[in-house]
mmCIF file of C-alpha atoms in Angstrom:
data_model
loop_
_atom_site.group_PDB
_atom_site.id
_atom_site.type_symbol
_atom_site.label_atom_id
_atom_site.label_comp_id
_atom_site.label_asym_id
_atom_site.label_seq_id
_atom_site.Cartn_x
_atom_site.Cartn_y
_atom_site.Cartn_z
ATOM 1 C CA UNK L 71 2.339 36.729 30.217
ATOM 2 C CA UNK L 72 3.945 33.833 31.572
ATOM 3 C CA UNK L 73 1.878 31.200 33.137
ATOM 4 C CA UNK L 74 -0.272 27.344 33.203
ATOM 5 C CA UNK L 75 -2.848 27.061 30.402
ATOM 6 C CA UNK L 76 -5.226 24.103 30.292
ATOM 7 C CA UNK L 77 -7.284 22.979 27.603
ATOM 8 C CA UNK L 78 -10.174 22.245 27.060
ATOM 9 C CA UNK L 79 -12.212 24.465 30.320
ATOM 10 C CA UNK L 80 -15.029 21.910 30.416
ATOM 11 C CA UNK L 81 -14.771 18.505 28.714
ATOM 12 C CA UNK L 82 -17.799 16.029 28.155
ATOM 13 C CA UNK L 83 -16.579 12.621 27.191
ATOM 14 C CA UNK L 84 -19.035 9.178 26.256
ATOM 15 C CA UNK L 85 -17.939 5.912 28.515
ATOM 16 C CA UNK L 86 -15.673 4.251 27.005
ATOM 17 C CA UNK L 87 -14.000 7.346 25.240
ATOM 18 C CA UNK L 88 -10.189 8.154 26.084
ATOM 19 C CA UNK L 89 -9.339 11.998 26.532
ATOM 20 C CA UNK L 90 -6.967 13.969 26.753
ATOM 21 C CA UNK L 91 -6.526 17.017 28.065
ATOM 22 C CA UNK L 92 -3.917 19.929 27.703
ATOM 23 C CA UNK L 93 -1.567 21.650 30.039
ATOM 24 C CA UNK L 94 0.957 23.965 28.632
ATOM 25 C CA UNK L 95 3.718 26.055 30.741
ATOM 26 C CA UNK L 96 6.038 29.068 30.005
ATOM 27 C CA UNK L 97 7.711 29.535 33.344
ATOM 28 C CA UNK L 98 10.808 27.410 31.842
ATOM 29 C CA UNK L 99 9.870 25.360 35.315
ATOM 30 C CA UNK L 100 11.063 21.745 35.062
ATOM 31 C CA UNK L 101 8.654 19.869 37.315
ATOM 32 C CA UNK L 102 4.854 19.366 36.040
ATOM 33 C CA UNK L 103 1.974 17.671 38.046
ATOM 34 C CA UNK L 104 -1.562 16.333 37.318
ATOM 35 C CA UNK L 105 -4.172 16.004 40.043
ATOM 36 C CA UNK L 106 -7.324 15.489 40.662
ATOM 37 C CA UNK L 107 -10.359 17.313 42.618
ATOM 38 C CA UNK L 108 -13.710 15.783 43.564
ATOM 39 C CA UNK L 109 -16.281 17.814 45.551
ATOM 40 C CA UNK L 110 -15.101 18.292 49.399
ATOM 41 C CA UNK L 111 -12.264 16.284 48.858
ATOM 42 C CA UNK L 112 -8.564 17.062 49.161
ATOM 43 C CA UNK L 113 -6.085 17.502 45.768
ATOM 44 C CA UNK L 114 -4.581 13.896 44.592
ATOM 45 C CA UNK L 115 -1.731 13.601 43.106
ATOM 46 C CA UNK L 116 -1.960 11.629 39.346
ATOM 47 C CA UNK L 117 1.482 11.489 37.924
ATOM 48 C CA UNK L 118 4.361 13.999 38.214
ATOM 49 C CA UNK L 119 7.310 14.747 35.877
ATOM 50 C CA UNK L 120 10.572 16.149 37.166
ATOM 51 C CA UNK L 121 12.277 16.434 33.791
ATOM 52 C CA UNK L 122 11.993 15.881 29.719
ATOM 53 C CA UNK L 123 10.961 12.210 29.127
ATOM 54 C CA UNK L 124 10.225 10.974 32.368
ATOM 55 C CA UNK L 125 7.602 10.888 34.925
ATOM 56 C CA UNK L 126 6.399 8.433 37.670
ATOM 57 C CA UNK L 127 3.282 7.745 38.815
ATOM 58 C CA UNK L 128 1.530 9.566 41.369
ATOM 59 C CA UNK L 129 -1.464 8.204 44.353
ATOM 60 C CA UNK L 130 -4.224 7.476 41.773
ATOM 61 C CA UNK L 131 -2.812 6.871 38.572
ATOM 62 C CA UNK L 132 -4.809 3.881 37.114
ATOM 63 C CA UNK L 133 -6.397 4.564 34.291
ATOM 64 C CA UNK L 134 -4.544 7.433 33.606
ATOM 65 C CA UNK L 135 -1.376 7.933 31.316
ATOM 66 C CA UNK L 136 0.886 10.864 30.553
ATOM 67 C CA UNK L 137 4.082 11.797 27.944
ATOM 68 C CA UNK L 138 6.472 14.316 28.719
ATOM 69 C CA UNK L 139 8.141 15.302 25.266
ATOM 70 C CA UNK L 140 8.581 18.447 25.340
ATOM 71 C CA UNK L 141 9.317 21.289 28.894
ATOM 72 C CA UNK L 142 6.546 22.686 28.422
ATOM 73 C CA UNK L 143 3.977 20.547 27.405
ATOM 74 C CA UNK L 144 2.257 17.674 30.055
ATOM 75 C CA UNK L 145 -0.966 16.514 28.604
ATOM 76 C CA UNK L 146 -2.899 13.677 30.505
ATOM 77 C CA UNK L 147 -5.140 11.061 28.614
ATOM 78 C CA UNK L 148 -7.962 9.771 30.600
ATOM 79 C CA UNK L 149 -8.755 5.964 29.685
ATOM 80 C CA UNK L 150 -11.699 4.146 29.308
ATOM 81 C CA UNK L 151 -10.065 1.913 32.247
ATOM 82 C CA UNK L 152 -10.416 5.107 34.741
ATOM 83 C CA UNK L 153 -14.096 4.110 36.388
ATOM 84 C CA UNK L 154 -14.790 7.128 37.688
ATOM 85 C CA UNK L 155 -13.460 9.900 35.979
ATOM 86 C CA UNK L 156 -15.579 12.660 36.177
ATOM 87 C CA UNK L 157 -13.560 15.276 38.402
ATOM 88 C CA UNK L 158 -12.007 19.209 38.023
ATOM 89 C CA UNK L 159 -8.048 18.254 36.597
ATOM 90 C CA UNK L 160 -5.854 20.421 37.834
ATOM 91 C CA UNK L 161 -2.205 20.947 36.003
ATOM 92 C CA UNK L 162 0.692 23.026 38.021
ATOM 93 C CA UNK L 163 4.525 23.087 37.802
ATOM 94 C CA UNK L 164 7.365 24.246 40.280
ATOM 95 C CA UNK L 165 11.164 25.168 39.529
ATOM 96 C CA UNK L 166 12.790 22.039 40.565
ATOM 97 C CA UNK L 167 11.485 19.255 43.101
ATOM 98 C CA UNK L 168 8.212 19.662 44.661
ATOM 99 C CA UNK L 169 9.327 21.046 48.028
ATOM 100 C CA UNK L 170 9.366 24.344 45.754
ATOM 101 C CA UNK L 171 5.935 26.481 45.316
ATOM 102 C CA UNK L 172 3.418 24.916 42.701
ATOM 103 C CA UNK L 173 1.610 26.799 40.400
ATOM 104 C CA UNK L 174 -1.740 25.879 39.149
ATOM 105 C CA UNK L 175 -3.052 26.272 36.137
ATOM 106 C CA UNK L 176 -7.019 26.778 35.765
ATOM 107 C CA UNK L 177 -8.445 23.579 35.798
ATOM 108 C CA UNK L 178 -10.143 21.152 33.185
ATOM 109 C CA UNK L 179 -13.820 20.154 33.841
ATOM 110 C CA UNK L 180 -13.955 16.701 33.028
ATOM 111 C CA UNK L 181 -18.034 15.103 32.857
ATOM 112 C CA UNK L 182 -18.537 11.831 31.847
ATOM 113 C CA UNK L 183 -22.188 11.487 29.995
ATOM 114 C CA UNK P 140 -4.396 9.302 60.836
ATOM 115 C CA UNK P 141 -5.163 11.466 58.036
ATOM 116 C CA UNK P 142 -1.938 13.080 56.527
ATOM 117 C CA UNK P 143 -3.282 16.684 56.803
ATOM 118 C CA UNK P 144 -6.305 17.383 58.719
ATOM 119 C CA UNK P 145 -8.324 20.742 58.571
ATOM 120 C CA UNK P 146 -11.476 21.348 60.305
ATOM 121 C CA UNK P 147 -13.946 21.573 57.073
ATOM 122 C CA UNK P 148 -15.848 24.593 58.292
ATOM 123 C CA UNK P 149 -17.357 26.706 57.226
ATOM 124 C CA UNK P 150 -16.351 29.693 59.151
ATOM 125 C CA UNK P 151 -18.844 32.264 59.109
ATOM 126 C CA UNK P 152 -17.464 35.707 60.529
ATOM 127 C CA UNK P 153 -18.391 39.386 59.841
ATOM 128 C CA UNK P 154 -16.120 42.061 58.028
ATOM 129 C CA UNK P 155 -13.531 42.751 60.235
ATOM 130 C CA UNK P 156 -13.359 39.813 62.522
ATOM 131 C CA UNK P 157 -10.006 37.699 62.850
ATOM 132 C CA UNK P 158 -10.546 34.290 62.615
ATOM 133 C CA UNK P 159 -7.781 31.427 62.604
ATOM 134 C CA UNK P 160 -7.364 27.970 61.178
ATOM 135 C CA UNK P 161 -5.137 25.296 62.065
ATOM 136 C CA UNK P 162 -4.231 22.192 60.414
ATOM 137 C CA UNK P 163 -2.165 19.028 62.149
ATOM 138 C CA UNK P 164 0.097 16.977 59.921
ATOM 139 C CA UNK P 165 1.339 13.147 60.507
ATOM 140 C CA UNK P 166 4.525 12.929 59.722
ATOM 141 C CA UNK P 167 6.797 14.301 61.588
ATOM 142 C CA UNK P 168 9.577 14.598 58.786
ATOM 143 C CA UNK P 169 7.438 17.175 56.884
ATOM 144 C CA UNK P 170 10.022 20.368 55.741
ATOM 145 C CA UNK P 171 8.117 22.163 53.790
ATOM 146 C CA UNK P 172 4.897 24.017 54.888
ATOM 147 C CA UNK P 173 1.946 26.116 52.560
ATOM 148 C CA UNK P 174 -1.224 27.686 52.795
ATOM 149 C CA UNK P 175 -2.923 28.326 49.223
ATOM 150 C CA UNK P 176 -6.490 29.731 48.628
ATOM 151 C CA UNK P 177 -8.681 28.402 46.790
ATOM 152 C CA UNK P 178 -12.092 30.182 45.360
ATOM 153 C CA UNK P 179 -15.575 27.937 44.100
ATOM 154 C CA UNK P 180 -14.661 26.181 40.955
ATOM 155 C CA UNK P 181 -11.170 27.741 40.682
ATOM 156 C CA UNK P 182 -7.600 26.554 40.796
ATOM 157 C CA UNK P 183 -5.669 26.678 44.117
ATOM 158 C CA UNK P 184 -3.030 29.701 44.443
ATOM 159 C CA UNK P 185 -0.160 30.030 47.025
ATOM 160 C CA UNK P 186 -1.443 32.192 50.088
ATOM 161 C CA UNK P 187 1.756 32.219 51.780
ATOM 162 C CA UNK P 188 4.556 29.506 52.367
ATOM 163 C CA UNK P 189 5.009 28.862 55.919
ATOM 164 C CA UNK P 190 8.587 29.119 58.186
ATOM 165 C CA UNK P 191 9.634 27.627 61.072
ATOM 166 C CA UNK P 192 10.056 31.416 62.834
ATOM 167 C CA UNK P 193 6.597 31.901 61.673
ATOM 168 C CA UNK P 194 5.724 34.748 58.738
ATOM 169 C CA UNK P 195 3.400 37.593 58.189
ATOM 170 C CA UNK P 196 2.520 39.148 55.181
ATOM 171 C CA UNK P 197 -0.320 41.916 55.529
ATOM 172 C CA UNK P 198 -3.323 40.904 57.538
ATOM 173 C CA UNK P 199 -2.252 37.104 57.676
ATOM 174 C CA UNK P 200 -0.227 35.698 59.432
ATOM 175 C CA UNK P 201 1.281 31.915 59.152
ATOM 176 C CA UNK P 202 2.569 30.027 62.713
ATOM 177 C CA UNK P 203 4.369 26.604 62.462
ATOM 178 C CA UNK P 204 4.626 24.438 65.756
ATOM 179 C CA UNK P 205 6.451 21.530 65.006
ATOM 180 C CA UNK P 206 6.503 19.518 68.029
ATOM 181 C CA UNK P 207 2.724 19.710 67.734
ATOM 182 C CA UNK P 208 2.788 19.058 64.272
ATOM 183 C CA UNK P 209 0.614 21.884 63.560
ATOM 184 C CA UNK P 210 0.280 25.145 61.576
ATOM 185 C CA UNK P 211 -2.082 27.856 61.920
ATOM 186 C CA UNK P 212 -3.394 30.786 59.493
ATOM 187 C CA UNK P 213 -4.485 33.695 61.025
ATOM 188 C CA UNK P 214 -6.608 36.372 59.002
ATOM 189 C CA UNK P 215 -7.176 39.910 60.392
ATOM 190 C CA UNK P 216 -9.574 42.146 59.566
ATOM 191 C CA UNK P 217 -11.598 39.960 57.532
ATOM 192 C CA UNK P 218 -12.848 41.641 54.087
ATOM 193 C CA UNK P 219 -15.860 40.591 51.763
ATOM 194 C CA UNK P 220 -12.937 38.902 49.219
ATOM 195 C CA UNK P 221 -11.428 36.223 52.260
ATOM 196 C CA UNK P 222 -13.931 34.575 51.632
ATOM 197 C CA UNK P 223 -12.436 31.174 50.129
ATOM 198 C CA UNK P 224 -11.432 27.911 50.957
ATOM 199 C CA UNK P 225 -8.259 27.336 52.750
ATOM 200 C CA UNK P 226 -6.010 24.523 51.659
ATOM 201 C CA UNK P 227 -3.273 23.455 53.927
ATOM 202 C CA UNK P 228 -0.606 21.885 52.389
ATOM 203 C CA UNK P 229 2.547 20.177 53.749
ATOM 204 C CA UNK P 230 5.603 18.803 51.835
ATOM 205 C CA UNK P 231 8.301 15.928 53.566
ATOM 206 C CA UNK P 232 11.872 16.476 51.972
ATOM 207 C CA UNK P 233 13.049 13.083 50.752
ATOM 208 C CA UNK P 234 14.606 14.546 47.470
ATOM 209 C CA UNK P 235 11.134 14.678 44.770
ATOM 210 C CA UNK P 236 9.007 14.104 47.144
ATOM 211 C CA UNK P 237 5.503 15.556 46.907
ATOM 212 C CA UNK P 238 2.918 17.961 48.196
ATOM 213 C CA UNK P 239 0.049 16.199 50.268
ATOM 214 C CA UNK P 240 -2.802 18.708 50.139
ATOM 215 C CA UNK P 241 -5.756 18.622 53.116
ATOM 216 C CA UNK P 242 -9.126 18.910 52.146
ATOM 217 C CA UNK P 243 -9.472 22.811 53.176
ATOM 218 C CA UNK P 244 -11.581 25.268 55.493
ATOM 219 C CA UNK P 245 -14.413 27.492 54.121
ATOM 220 C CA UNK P 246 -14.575 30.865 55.018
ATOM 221 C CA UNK P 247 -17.717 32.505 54.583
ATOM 222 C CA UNK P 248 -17.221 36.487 55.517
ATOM 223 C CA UNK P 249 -20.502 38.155 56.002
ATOM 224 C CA UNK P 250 -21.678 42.289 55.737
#
């Protein structure tokens, strides 16, 4: 089936621990997104690739950092410089530039302990 | 101004009630126009994109004023599984540009 996975579901990190978390696509799409979700609060926009080997950052992308190797792969390390991280991470990815639909994949959990 | 502004809610109706949402946007150059859905603790998933001629698909429909700056999302017939939040989402066409996303509308629909 093709679709967004995300890895891990729920992820409990120590301060001062980086993570990273997983987002893998099969829709061939070129365009990949990471955002973030806190409670009653609107999706915002981490960093965004458009194609292999690039990406630019999105509205809240300190302490965050990304690598775009591969199509299908967009995985997004959380630093020990993001303050505040825990948050639901949300992965999707669209045919071209953003004006197309974005799919979502199902979310990563992130609690800091 | 907020970007995208949506009356938080929640909406409580019964079964079979319509109910309708709107959501104003700020910039004017916006082009591209969504609603998604999204249930508790669950990703967001495209409801239906929005046109200017406004589009219906089933028991919603989708209305786009633009010299408002406003859309609108209106549910008929409301059934047990509407219940969700609403996430309006609005997209200016500069090239890449991205998707600003408001902060959503709970529906609650009752027995």
């Amino acid at each position: 089936d093709g679709g967004i996975t995300q890895s891990p579901k729920y992820l409990f990190r120590k301060e001062g621990q980086n993570v990273t978390l997983s987002c893998e696509q099969n829709l061939n799409h070129d365009a990949m997104y990471w955002y973030r979700q806190d409670p009653g609060q609107g999706l915002r926009l981490i960093y965004y690739s458009q194609i292999v080997n690039d990406f630019q950052k999105g509205d809240i992308a300190e302490g965050y950092s990304v690598s775009r190797e591969k199509k299908e792969s967009f995985p997004l390390t959380v630093t020990s410089a993001q303050k505040n991280p825990t948050a639901f991470y949300l992965c999707a990815s669209s045919t071209t530039g953003s004006t197309d639909t974005q799919y979502f994949g199902p979310g990563t959990r992130l609690t800091v302990l | 101004r907020k970007e995208v502004e949506q009356d938080p809610g929640p909406f409580n109706v019964p079964e079979g009630a319509t109910v309708a949402f709107n959501c104003t946007y700020s910039n004017s150059a916006s082009q591209s126009f969504f609603w998604y859905r999204q249930d508790c603790r669950k990703e967001p998933k495209l409801l239906m994109s929005v046109y200017s001629s406004g589009n219906e698909d089933g028991r919603f429909t989708a209305q786009l004023n633009r010299a408002s700056q406003y859309i609108s999302l209106l549910i008929r017939d409301s059934k047990l599984s509407d219940s969700a939040t609403y996430l309006c989402v609005v997209s200016p066409f500069s090239g890449y540009s991205t998707l600003t996303f408001g902060k959503g509308t709970m529906l609650l629909v009752s027995p």
